[in-house]
CSV table of C-alpha atoms in Angstrom, one decimal:
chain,number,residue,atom,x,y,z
W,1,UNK,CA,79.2,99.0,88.4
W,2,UNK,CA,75.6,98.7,88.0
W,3,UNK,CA,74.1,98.2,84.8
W,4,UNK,CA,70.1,97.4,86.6
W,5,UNK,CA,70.9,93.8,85.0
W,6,UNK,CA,68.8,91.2,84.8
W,7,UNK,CA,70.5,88.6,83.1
W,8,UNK,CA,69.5,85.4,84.8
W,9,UNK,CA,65.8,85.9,83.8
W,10,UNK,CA,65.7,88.2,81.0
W,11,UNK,CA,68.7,88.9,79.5
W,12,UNK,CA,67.9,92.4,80.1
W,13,UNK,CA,70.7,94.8,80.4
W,14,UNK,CA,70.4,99.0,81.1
W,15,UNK,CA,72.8,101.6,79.8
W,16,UNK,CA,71.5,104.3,81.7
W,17,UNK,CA,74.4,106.5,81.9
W,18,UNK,CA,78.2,108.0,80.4
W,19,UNK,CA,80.0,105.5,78.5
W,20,UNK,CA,82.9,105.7,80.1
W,21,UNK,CA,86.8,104.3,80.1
W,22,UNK,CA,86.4,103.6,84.7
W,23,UNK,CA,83.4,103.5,85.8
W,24,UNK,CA,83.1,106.4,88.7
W,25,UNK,CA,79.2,106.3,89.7
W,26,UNK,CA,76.8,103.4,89.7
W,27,UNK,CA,75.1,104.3,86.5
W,28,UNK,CA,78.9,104.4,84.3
W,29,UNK,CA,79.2,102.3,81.7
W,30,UNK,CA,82.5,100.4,80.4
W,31,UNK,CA,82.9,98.4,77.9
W,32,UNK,CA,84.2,95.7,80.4
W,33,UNK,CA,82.1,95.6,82.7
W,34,UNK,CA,79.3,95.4,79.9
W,35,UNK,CA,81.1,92.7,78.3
W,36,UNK,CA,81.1,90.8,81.3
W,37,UNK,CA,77.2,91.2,82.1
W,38,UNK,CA,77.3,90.0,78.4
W,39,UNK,CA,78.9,87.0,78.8
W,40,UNK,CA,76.1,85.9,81.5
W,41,UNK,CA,73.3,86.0,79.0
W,42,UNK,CA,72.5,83.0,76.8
W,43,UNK,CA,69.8,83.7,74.0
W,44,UNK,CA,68.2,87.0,72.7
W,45,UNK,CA,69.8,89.6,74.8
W,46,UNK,CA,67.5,93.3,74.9
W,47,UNK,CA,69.9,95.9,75.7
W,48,UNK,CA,68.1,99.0,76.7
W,49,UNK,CA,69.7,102.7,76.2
W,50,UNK,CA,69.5,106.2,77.8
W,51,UNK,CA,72.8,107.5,77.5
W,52,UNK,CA,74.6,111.1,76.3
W,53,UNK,CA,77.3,109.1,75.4
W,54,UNK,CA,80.8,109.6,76.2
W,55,UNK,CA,84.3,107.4,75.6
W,56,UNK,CA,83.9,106.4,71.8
W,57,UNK,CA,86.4,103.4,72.7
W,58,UNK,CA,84.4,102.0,75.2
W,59,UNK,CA,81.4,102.6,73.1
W,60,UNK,CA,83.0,100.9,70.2
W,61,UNK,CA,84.4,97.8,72.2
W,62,UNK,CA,80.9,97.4,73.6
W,63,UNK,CA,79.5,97.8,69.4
W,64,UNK,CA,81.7,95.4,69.0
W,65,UNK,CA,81.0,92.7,71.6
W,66,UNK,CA,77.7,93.1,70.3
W,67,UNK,CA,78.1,92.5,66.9
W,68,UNK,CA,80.3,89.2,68.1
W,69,UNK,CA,77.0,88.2,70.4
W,70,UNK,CA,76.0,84.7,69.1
W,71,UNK,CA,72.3,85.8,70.0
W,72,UNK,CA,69.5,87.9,68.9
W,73,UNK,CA,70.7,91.5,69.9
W,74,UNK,CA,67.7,93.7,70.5
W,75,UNK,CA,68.3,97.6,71.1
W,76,UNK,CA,65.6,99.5,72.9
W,77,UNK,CA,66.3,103.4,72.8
W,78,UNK,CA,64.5,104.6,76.3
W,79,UNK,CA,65.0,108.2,75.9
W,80,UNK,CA,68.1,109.7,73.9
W,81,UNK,CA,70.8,107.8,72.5
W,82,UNK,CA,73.9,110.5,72.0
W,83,UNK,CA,77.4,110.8,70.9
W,84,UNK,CA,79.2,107.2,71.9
W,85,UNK,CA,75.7,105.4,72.7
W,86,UNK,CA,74.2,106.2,69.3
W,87,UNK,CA,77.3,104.0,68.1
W,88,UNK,CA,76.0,101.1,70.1
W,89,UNK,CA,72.5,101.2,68.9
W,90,UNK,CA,74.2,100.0,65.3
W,91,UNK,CA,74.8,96.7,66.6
W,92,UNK,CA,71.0,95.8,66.8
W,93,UNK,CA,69.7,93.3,65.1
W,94,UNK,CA,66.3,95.0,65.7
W,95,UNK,CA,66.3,98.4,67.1
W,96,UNK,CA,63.3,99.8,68.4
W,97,UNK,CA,62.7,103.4,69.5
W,98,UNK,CA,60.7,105.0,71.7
W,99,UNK,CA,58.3,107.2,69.6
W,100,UNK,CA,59.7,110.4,72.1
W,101,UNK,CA,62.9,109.7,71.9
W,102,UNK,CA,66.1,110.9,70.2
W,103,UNK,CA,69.0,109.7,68.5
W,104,UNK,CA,72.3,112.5,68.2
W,105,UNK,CA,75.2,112.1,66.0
W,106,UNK,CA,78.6,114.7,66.0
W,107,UNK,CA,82.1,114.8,65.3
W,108,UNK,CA,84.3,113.4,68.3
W,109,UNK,CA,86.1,115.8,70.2
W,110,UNK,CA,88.9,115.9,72.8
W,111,UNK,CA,89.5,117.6,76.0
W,112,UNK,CA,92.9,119.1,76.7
W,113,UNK,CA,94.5,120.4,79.5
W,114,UNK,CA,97.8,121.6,79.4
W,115,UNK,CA,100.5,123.1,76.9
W,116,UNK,CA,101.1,121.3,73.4
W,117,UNK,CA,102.9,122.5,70.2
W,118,UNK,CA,102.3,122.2,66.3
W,119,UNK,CA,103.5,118.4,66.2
W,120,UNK,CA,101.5,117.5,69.1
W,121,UNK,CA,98.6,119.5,68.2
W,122,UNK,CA,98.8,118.0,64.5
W,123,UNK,CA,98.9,114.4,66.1
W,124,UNK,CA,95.7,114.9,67.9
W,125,UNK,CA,94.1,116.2,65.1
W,126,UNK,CA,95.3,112.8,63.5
W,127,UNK,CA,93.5,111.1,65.5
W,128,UNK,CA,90.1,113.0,65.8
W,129,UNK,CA,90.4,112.5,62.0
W,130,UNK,CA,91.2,108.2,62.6
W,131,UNK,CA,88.8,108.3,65.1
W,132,UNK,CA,85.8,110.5,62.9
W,133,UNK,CA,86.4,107.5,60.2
W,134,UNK,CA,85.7,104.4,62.5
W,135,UNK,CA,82.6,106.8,63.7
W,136,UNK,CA,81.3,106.8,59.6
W,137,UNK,CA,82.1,103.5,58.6
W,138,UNK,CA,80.0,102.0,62.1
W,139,UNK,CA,77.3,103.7,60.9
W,140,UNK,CA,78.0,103.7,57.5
W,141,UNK,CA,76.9,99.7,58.2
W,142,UNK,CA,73.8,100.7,59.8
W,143,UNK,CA,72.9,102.8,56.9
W,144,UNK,CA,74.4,100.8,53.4
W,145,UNK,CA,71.9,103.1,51.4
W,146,UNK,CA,73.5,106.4,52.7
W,147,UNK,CA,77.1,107.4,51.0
W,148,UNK,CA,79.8,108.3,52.9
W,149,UNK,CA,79.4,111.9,52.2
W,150,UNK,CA,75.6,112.0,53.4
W,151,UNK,CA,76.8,110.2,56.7
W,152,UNK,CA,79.5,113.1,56.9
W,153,UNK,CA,77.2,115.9,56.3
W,154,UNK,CA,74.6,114.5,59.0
W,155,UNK,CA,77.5,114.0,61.5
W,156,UNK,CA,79.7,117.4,61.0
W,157,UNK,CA,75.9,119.2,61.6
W,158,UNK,CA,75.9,117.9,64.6
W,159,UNK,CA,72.0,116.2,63.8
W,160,UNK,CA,69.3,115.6,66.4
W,161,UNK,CA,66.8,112.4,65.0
W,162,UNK,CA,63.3,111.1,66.3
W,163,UNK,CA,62.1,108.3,65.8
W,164,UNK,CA,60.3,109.3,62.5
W,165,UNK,CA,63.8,110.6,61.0
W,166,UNK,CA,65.5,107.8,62.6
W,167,UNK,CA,63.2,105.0,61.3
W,168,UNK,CA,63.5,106.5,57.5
W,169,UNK,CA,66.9,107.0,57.6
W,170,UNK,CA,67.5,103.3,59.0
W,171,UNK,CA,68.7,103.7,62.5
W,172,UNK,CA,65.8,102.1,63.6
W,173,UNK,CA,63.5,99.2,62.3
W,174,UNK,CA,60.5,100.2,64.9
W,175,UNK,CA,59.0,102.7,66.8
W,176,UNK,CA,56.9,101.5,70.3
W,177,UNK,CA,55.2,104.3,72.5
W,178,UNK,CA,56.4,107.0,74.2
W,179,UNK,CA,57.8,106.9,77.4
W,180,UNK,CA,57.3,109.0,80.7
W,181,UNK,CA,59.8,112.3,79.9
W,182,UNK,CA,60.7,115.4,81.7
W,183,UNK,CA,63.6,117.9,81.5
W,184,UNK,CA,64.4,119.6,84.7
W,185,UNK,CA,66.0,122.8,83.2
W,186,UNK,CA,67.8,124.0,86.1
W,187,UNK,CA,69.3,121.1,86.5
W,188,UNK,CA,70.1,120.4,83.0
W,189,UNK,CA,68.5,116.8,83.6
W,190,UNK,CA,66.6,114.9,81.1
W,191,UNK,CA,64.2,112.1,83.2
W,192,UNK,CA,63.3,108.9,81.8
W,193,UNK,CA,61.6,106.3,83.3
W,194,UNK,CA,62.1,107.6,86.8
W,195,UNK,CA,66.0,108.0,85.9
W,196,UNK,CA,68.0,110.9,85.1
W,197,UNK,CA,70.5,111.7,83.0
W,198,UNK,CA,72.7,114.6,83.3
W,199,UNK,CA,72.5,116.7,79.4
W,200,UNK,CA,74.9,119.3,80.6
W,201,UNK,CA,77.3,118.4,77.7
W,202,UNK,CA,74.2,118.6,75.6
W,203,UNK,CA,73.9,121.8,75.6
W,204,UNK,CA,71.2,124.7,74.9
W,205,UNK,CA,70.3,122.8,71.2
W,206,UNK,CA,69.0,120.1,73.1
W,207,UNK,CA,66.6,121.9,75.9
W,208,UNK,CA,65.1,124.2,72.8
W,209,UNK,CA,64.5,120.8,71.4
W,210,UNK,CA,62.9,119.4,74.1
W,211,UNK,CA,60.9,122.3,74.7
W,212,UNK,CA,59.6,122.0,71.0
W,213,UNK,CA,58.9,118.8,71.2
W,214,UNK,CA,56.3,119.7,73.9
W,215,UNK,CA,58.3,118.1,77.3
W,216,UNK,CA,57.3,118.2,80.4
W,217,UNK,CA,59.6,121.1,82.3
W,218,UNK,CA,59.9,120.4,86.0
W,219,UNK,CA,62.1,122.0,88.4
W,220,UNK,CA,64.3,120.2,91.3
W,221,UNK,CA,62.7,117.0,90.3
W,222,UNK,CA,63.0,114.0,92.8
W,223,UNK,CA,64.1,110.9,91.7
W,224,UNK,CA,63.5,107.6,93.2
W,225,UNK,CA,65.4,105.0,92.0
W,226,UNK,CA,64.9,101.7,92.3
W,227,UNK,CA,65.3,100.6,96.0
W,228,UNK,CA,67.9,97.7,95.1
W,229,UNK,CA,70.1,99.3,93.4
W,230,UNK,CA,70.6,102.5,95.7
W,231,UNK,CA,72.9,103.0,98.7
W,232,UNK,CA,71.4,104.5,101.5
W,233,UNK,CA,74.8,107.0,101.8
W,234,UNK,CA,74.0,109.0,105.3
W,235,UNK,CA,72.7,105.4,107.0
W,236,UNK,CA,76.3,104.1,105.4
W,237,UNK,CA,78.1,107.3,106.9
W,238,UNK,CA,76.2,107.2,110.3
W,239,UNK,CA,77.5,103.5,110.3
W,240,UNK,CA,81.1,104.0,109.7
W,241,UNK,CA,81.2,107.3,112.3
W,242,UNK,CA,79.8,104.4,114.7
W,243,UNK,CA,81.7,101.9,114.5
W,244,UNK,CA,84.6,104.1,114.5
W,245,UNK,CA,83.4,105.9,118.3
W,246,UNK,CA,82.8,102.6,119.1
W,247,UNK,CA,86.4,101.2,118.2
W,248,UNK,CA,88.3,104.7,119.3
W,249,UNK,CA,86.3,104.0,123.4
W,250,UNK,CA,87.7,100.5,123.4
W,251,UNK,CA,91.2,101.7,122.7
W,252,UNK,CA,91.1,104.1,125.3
W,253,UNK,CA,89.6,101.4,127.6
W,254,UNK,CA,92.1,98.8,126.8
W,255,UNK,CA,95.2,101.4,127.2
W,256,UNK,CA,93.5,102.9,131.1
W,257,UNK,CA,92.9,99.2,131.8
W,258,UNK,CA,97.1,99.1,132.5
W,259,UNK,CA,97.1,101.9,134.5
W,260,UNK,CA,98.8,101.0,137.7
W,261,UNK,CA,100.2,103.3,141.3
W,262,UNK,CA,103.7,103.5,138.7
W,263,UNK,CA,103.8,107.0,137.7
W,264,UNK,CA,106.4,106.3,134.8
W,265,UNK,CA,103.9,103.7,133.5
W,266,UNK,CA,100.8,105.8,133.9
W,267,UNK,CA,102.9,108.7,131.6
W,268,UNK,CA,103.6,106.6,128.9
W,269,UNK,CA,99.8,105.3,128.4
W,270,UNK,CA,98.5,108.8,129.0
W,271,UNK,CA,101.0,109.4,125.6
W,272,UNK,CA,99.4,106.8,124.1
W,273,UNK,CA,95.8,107.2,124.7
W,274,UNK,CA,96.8,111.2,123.4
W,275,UNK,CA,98.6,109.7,120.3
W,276,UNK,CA,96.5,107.4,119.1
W,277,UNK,CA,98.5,104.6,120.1
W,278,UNK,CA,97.9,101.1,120.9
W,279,UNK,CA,98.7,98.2,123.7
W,280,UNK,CA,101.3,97.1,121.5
W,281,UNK,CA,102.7,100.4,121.2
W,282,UNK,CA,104.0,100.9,124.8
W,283,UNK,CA,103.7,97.5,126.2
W,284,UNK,CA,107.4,96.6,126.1
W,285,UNK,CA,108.0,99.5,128.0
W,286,UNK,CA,105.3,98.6,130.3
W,287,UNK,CA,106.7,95.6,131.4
W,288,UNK,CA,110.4,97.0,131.9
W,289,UNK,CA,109.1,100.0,134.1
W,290,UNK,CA,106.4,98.1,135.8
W,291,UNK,CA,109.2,96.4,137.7
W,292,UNK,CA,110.8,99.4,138.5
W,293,UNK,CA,110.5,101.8,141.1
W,294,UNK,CA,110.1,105.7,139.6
W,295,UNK,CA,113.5,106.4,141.7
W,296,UNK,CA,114.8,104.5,140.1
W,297,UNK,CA,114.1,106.8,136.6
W,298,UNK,CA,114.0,110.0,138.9
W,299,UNK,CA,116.7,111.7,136.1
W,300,UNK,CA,114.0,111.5,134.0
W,301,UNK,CA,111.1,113.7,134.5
W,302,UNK,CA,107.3,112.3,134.3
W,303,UNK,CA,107.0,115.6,131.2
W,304,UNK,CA,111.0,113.8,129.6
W,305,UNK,CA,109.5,110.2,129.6
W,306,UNK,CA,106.4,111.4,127.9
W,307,UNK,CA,108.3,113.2,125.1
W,308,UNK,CA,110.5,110.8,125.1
W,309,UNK,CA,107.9,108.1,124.7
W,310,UNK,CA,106.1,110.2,121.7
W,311,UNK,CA,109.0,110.7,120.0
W,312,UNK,CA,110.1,106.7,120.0
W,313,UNK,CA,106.7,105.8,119.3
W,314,UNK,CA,106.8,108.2,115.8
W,315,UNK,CA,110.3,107.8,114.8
W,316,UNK,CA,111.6,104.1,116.0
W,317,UNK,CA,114.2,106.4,118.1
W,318,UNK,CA,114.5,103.0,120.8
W,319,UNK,CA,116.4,101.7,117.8
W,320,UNK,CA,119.0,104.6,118.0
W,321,UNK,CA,122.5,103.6,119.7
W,322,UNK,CA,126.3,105.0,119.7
W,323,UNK,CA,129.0,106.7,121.3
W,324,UNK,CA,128.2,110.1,120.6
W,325,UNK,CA,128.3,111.9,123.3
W,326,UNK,CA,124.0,113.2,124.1
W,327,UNK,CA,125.1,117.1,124.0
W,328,UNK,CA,121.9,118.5,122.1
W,329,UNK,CA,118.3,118.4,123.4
W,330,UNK,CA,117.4,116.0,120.4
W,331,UNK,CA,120.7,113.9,121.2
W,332,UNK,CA,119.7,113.7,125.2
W,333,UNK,CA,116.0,112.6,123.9
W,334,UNK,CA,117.5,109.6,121.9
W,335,UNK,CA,119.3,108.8,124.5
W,336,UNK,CA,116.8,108.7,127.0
W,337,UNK,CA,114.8,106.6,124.7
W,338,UNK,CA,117.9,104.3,124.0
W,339,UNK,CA,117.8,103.7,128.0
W,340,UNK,CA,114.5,103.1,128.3
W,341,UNK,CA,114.7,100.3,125.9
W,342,UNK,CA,117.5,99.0,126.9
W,343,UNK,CA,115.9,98.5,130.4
W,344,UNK,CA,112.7,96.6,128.9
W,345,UNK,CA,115.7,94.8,127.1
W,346,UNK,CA,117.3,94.1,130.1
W,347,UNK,CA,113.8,92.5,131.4
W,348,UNK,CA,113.0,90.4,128.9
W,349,UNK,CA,116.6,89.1,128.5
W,350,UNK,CA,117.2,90.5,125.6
W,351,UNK,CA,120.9,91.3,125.1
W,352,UNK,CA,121.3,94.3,122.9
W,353,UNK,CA,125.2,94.8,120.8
């Protein structure tokens, strides 16, 4: 997880992304992995946020881990704080905001997927409910001059604030200049700072604000990130398929280096190299047959010893004994095998019971 951190100099930390409970791209935030960039930082810690929000757990753990901070916390609000992240902005000691950015508050809401009846369905509701309540009283903290029922009213609405409305409301105790901004409407992607932030859960309410608000519209916008935190992914790819050619021609090469004028031996690595298989694979069979003359294998035919060989190698069919008579094509084929190990046995002194 990346969070662009610089704690070792500046104590600054970036939530640039969804709050989220595993963190599945670089730019996902959890409330462990913030806690533990937090736990690097020593003094005034500036914690800088651009988020759309997401997992009101995580966002509350990281609220919380804030508020236990023994250090100045200093919120900067980049570009939109949403949802989840506008719970973690109420931790600030001093929050400042961007004079174009935003602040979103709404009622939580779960996905489901799935069939549920009345009881189950009334116990989620519980919880929205539970969960709505630790949403008003975080911000209720924020805002001690607002009642409840104001805090309830702006939330249910579903309520967009700048910085102006912010500031008088009590969100936010300053408002610095404006940042670089663009929405890339196709996209549904709201830039900041060179990054962007994927507002598809935002929704149409939020590009007619933006569009109001007079920002910048670009289309297919190309973002470059900061060169230390990105993976070059094709250069990463083009590695792996490398190495791996590389790897699958010395496996070959290892596996033709034992070919010899024995025809038995020369079938079994040719089943091997085909297979996938290693020198480990086939070399106790190797050594027996090596030693032996194909006459004395002529039952079996160069195709048998092959199948034979595939089918030991898959199913651990060398292992395979009694006194059953072979009668069926899959019987004969165990035995075979059974023979063939029993001569490498034989070799390497290996008495078999």
């Amino acid at each position: 997880m990346k969070f662009w951190n610089k704690a070792e100099k500046t104590n600054d930390i970036y939530i640039y992304g969804d709050i989220t409970s595993e963190a599945y791209g670089d730019a996902d935030v959890t409330a462990k992995g913030f806690t533990d960039v937090l736990k690097k930082c020593k003094g005034a810690v500036n914690v800088h946020v651009n988020s759309v929000g997401g997992d009101v757990f995580n966002a509350l753990a990281i609220y919380n881990s804030l508020k236990q901070y023994e250090g100045d916390v200093n919120i900067f609000i980049d570009g939109i704080a949403a949802s989840a992240a506008s719970l973690i902005i109420c931790a600030g000691d001093n929050v400042k905001m961007a004079s174009n950015a935003l602040i979103m508050v709404h009622t939580p809401s779960v996905g489901l997927l799935g069939y549920y009846d009345a009881a189950e369905l009334g116990k989620i509701q519980n919880s929205l409910i539970a969960v709505e309540g630790a949403i008003l009283d975080t911000y209720k903290q924020r805002l001690p001059a607002k009642s409840h029922a104001d805090i309830a009213k702006m939330v249910t609405a579903e309520t967009y604030l700048t910085a102006e409305e912010a500031k008088e409301l009590g969100f936010v105790d300053e408002i610095t200049a404006s940042v670089e901004m663009e929405v890339d409407d196709a996209n549904k992607l709201l830039l900041v700072n060179k990054f962007e932030l994927d507002c598809k859960q935002l929704g149409e309410k939020f590009q007619s604000l933006m569009k109001q608000r007079g920002v910048k519209t670009v289309e297919n916008k190309t973002v470059e990130m900061p060169k230390a935190d990105v993976i070059d992914v094709k250069a990463s790819n083009d590695l792996i398929i490398k190495d791996a050619i590389k790897a699958e021609r010395q496996r070959v090469k290892n596996l033709s280096a034992l070919k010899c004028d024995n025809a038995a031996v020369n079938a079994i690595l040719d089943v091997a190299i085909s297979e996938g298989g290693e020198v480990a694979d086939v070399t106790k069979y190797i050594d027996a047959l090596k030693n032996i003359q194909v006459p004395a294998v002529k039952n079996l035919a160069l195709e048998e010893i092959k199948a034979t060989i595939r089918e030991n190698m898959t199913s651990g069919a060398e292992n395979v004994g009694g006194s059953t008579p072979a009668t069926s094509p899959m019987d004969k084929r165990a035995a075979d095998a059974k023979a063939l190990a029993d001569i490498a046995n034989s070799l390497r002194g290996v008495k078999r019971g």
